Coordinates of C-alpha atoms and ligand atoms in Angstrom, one line a residue:
X1 CA 0.0 0.0 0.0
X2 CA 1.3 3.5 -0.8
X3 CA 2.1 5.7 2.3
X4 CA -0.7 7.9 3.4
X5 CA 0.3 11.5 4.0
X6 CA -1.1 13.1 7.2
X7 CA -0.5 16.6 8.5
X8 CA -0.5 17.2 12.2
X9 CA -0.2 20.5 14.1
X10 CA 1.2 20.8 17.6
X11 CA -0.3 23.7 19.5
X12 CA -0.3 25.1 23.0
X13 CA 1.0 27.9 25.2
X14 CA 4.6 28.8 25.0
X15 CA 7.2 26.7 26.8
X16 CA 5.0 23.7 27.3
X17 CA 7.4 21.5 25.3
X18 CA 5.9 21.5 21.8
X19 CA 9.4 21.6 20.1
X20 CA 10.9 19.2 22.6
X21 CA 8.1 16.7 21.9
X22 CA 8.5 17.1 18.1
X23 CA 12.3 16.8 18.2
X24 CA 12.2 13.8 20.6
X25 CA 9.7 12.1 18.2
X26 CA 11.6 12.8 15.0
X27 CA 15.2 12.8 16.1
X28 CA 15.1 10.8 19.3
X29 CA 16.9 13.4 21.4
X30 CA 16.0 16.0 24.0
X31 CA 17.1 19.5 23.1
X32 CA 17.3 21.7 26.2
X33 CA 17.0 25.1 24.6
X34 CA 15.3 25.6 21.3
X35 CA 14.4 29.0 19.9
X36 CA 10.7 29.4 20.9
X37 CA 10.0 31.6 17.9
X38 CA 11.0 29.0 15.3
X39 CA 8.2 27.3 13.5
X40 CA 9.2 24.1 11.9
X41 CA 7.8 21.3 9.9
X42 CA 9.2 17.8 10.6
X43 CA 8.6 14.7 8.7
X44 CA 8.6 11.1 9.8
X45 CA 7.1 7.9 8.5
X46 CA 5.5 5.5 11.0
X47 CA 3.8 2.2 10.3
X48 CA 0.5 1.2 11.9
X49 CA -1.2 -2.1 11.0
X50 CA 1.2 -2.6 8.0
X51 CA 0.2 0.8 6.6
X52 CA 2.9 3.5 6.3
X53 CA 2.0 7.1 7.3
X54 CA 4.2 9.9 6.2
X55 CA 3.6 12.5 8.9
X56 CA 4.2 16.2 8.5
X57 CA 4.4 17.6 12.0
X58 CA 3.9 21.3 12.2
X59 CA 5.6 22.6 15.4
X60 CA 3.9 25.9 15.8
X61 CA 5.2 28.9 17.8
X62 CA 3.3 29.4 21.0
X63 CA -0.2 30.7 21.4
X64 CA -2.1 32.4 24.2
X65 CA -5.7 33.0 24.8
X66 CA -5.6 36.2 22.7
X67 CA -4.1 34.7 19.6
X68 CA -6.2 34.5 16.6
X69 CA -6.3 30.9 15.3
X70 CA -4.0 31.1 12.2
X71 CA -5.9 29.8 9.2
X72 CA -2.9 27.9 7.9
X73 CA -3.4 25.5 10.9
X74 CA -7.0 24.8 10.0
X75 CA -6.5 24.0 6.3
X76 CA -5.2 20.6 5.3
X77 CA -4.4 19.6 8.9
X78 CA -5.8 16.2 9.7
X79 CA -5.3 16.2 13.5
X80 CA -4.0 18.2 16.4
X81 CA -1.8 17.6 19.4
X82 CA -2.8 20.1 22.1
X83 CA -0.1 20.4 24.7
X84 CA 0.0 21.9 28.2
X85 CA 2.5 21.5 30.9
X86 CA 1.4 19.7 34.1
X87 CA 3.3 22.4 36.0
X88 CA 1.3 25.3 34.5
X89 CA -2.3 26.1 35.2
X90 CA -2.1 28.9 32.6
X91 CA -1.1 26.5 29.9
X92 CA -4.1 24.3 30.8
X93 CA -6.4 27.2 30.5
X94 CA -4.9 28.2 27.1
X95 CA -5.3 24.7 25.7
X96 CA -9.1 25.1 26.4
X97 CA -9.3 28.3 24.4
X98 CA -7.3 26.8 21.5
X99 CA -9.7 23.9 21.3
X100 CA -12.7 26.2 21.3
X101 CA -11.2 28.3 18.5
X102 CA -10.3 25.1 16.6
X103 CA -14.0 23.9 16.6
X104 CA -15.1 27.4 15.7
X105 CA -12.8 27.9 12.7
X106 CA -13.2 24.3 11.3
X107 CA -17.0 24.5 11.9
X108 CA -16.9 20.9 13.2
X109 CA -18.2 19.5 16.4
X110 CA -15.4 17.0 16.6
X111 CA -11.8 17.1 15.4
X112 CA -9.1 14.4 15.9
X113 CA -7.2 15.6 19.0
X114 CA -4.7 14.2 21.4
X115 CA -4.5 16.2 24.6
X116 CA -1.0 16.0 26.1
X117 CA 0.0 16.9 29.6
X118 CA 3.8 17.2 29.2
X119 CA 6.7 17.4 31.8
X120 CA 5.7 14.5 34.0
X121 CA 9.3 14.3 35.2
X122 CA 8.7 17.5 37.1
X123 CA 6.3 15.8 39.5
X124 CA 7.3 18.0 42.5
X125 CA 5.9 21.0 40.5
X126 CA 2.7 19.3 39.3
X127 CA -0.3 21.6 39.5
X128 CA -2.7 19.8 37.1
X129 CA -3.7 16.3 38.1
X130 CA -4.0 13.5 35.6
X131 CA -7.7 13.3 36.4
X132 CA -8.3 16.9 35.4
X133 CA -6.5 16.3 32.1
X134 CA -8.6 13.1 31.5
X135 CA -11.8 14.9 32.2
X136 CA -11.1 17.6 29.8
X137 CA -10.2 15.1 27.0
X138 CA -13.4 13.2 27.7
X139 CA -15.4 16.4 27.2
X140 CA -13.7 16.8 23.9
X141 CA -14.0 13.1 23.0
X142 CA -10.2 13.2 22.6
X143 CA -7.4 11.0 23.6
X144 CA -5.5 11.9 26.8
X145 CA -1.8 11.2 27.5
X146 CA 0.8 12.4 29.9
X147 CA 4.3 12.6 28.6
X148 CA 7.8 13.6 29.3
X149 CA 9.8 14.9 26.3
X150 CA 12.8 14.9 28.6
X151 CA 12.6 11.2 29.5
X152 CA 11.1 10.2 26.2
X153 CA 8.0 8.9 28.0
X154 CA 4.9 8.1 25.8
X155 CA 6.1 10.6 23.1
X156 CA 5.7 8.3 20.1
X157 CA 2.3 7.2 21.5
X158 CA 1.0 10.7 20.8
X159 CA 1.5 10.2 17.1
X160 CA 0.4 6.6 16.9
X161 CA -2.8 7.4 18.7
X162 CA -3.5 10.6 16.7
X163 CA -3.2 8.7 13.4
X164 CA -5.6 6.1 14.7
X165 CA -8.0 8.9 15.7
X166 CA -7.7 10.5 12.2
X167 CA -8.4 7.1 10.6
X168 CA -11.5 6.7 12.8
X169 CA -12.7 10.1 11.9
X170 CA -12.3 9.1 8.2
X171 CA -14.4 6.0 8.9
X172 CA -11.4 3.8 8.1
X173 CA -11.4 2.1 11.4
X174 CA -14.6 1.1 13.2
X175 CA -14.9 2.4 16.8
X176 CA -15.8 -1.2 17.7
X177 CA -12.9 -2.8 15.9
X178 CA -11.3 -3.8 19.1
X179 CA -14.4 -5.5 20.5
X180 CA -14.5 -9.2 20.4
X181 CA -17.6 -10.9 18.9
X182 CA -19.4 -13.1 21.4
Ligands
LIG1 N1 11.7 18.9 32.7 C1 11.2 19.0 31.5 N2 11.4 20.0 30.7 C2 10.9 20.1 29.5 C3 10.1 19.0 28.9 N3 9.8 19.4 27.7 C4 10.3 20.6 27.5 N4 11.0 21.0 28.5 C5 11.7 22.3 28.7 O1 10.8 23.4 28.6 C6 11.3 24.5 27.9 C7 10.4 24.8 26.7 O2 10.4 23.7 25.8 P1 10.1 23.9 24.3 O3 10.1 22.6 23.7 O4 11.0 25.0 23.7 O5 8.6 24.5 24.4 P2 7.7 25.2 23.3 O6 7.8 26.6 23.4 O7 6.3 24.7 23.6 O8 8.2 24.7 21.9 C8 12.7 24.1 27.5 O9 13.6 24.6 28.5 C9 12.7 22.6 27.5 O10 13.9 22.0 27.8 C10 9.9 17.9 29.8 O11 9.2 16.9 29.4 N5 10.5 17.9 31.0
LIG2 MG1 8.8 25.7 20.3

């Protein structure tokens, strides 16, 4: 089967680890200081169920609650990674406004999203519980994950799960495909 091309945008407040997650996923390393104003597109091919997916990962510059949702992130983007830091309440609030704007600009009631609480290695500084993250993702009917870009914890899962969500939204995978028939 030819590879499927899928475009993914990583969005969230500044400093939550968007670039670190992208670079950890694509290059397998943790870069401690990365210019926060740089916007990059990374590519990586992953295989799920013997299908190759050529991913274009758009690492966006940070957003806040006042940013206008840039139209280039709503066009031809198949799915979104919305990132907050588990150490920052502000970043958790910002991710909610980004999601609202996303639904508004796409005119859809549901968009493939993985909600990511990053920086789990900083557990002493945690201010957002895993439960709070999970509840928000449930509201959105999105996938929820906690990650550490620094420790490479659950980073590739973000992309695997998002591609699966995109396929479900396209009707290529049945929601019930994992259920056994009794
Ligand atoms: N401890 C820890 N620091 C992280 C993690 N991810 C990113 N950082 C740090 O947080 C800061 C901002 O990261 P960056 O990826 O540039 O954030 P961005 O602005 O969202 O792209 C940098 O100093 C990173 O080294 C993580 O999982 N754990
Ligand atoms: Mg960045």
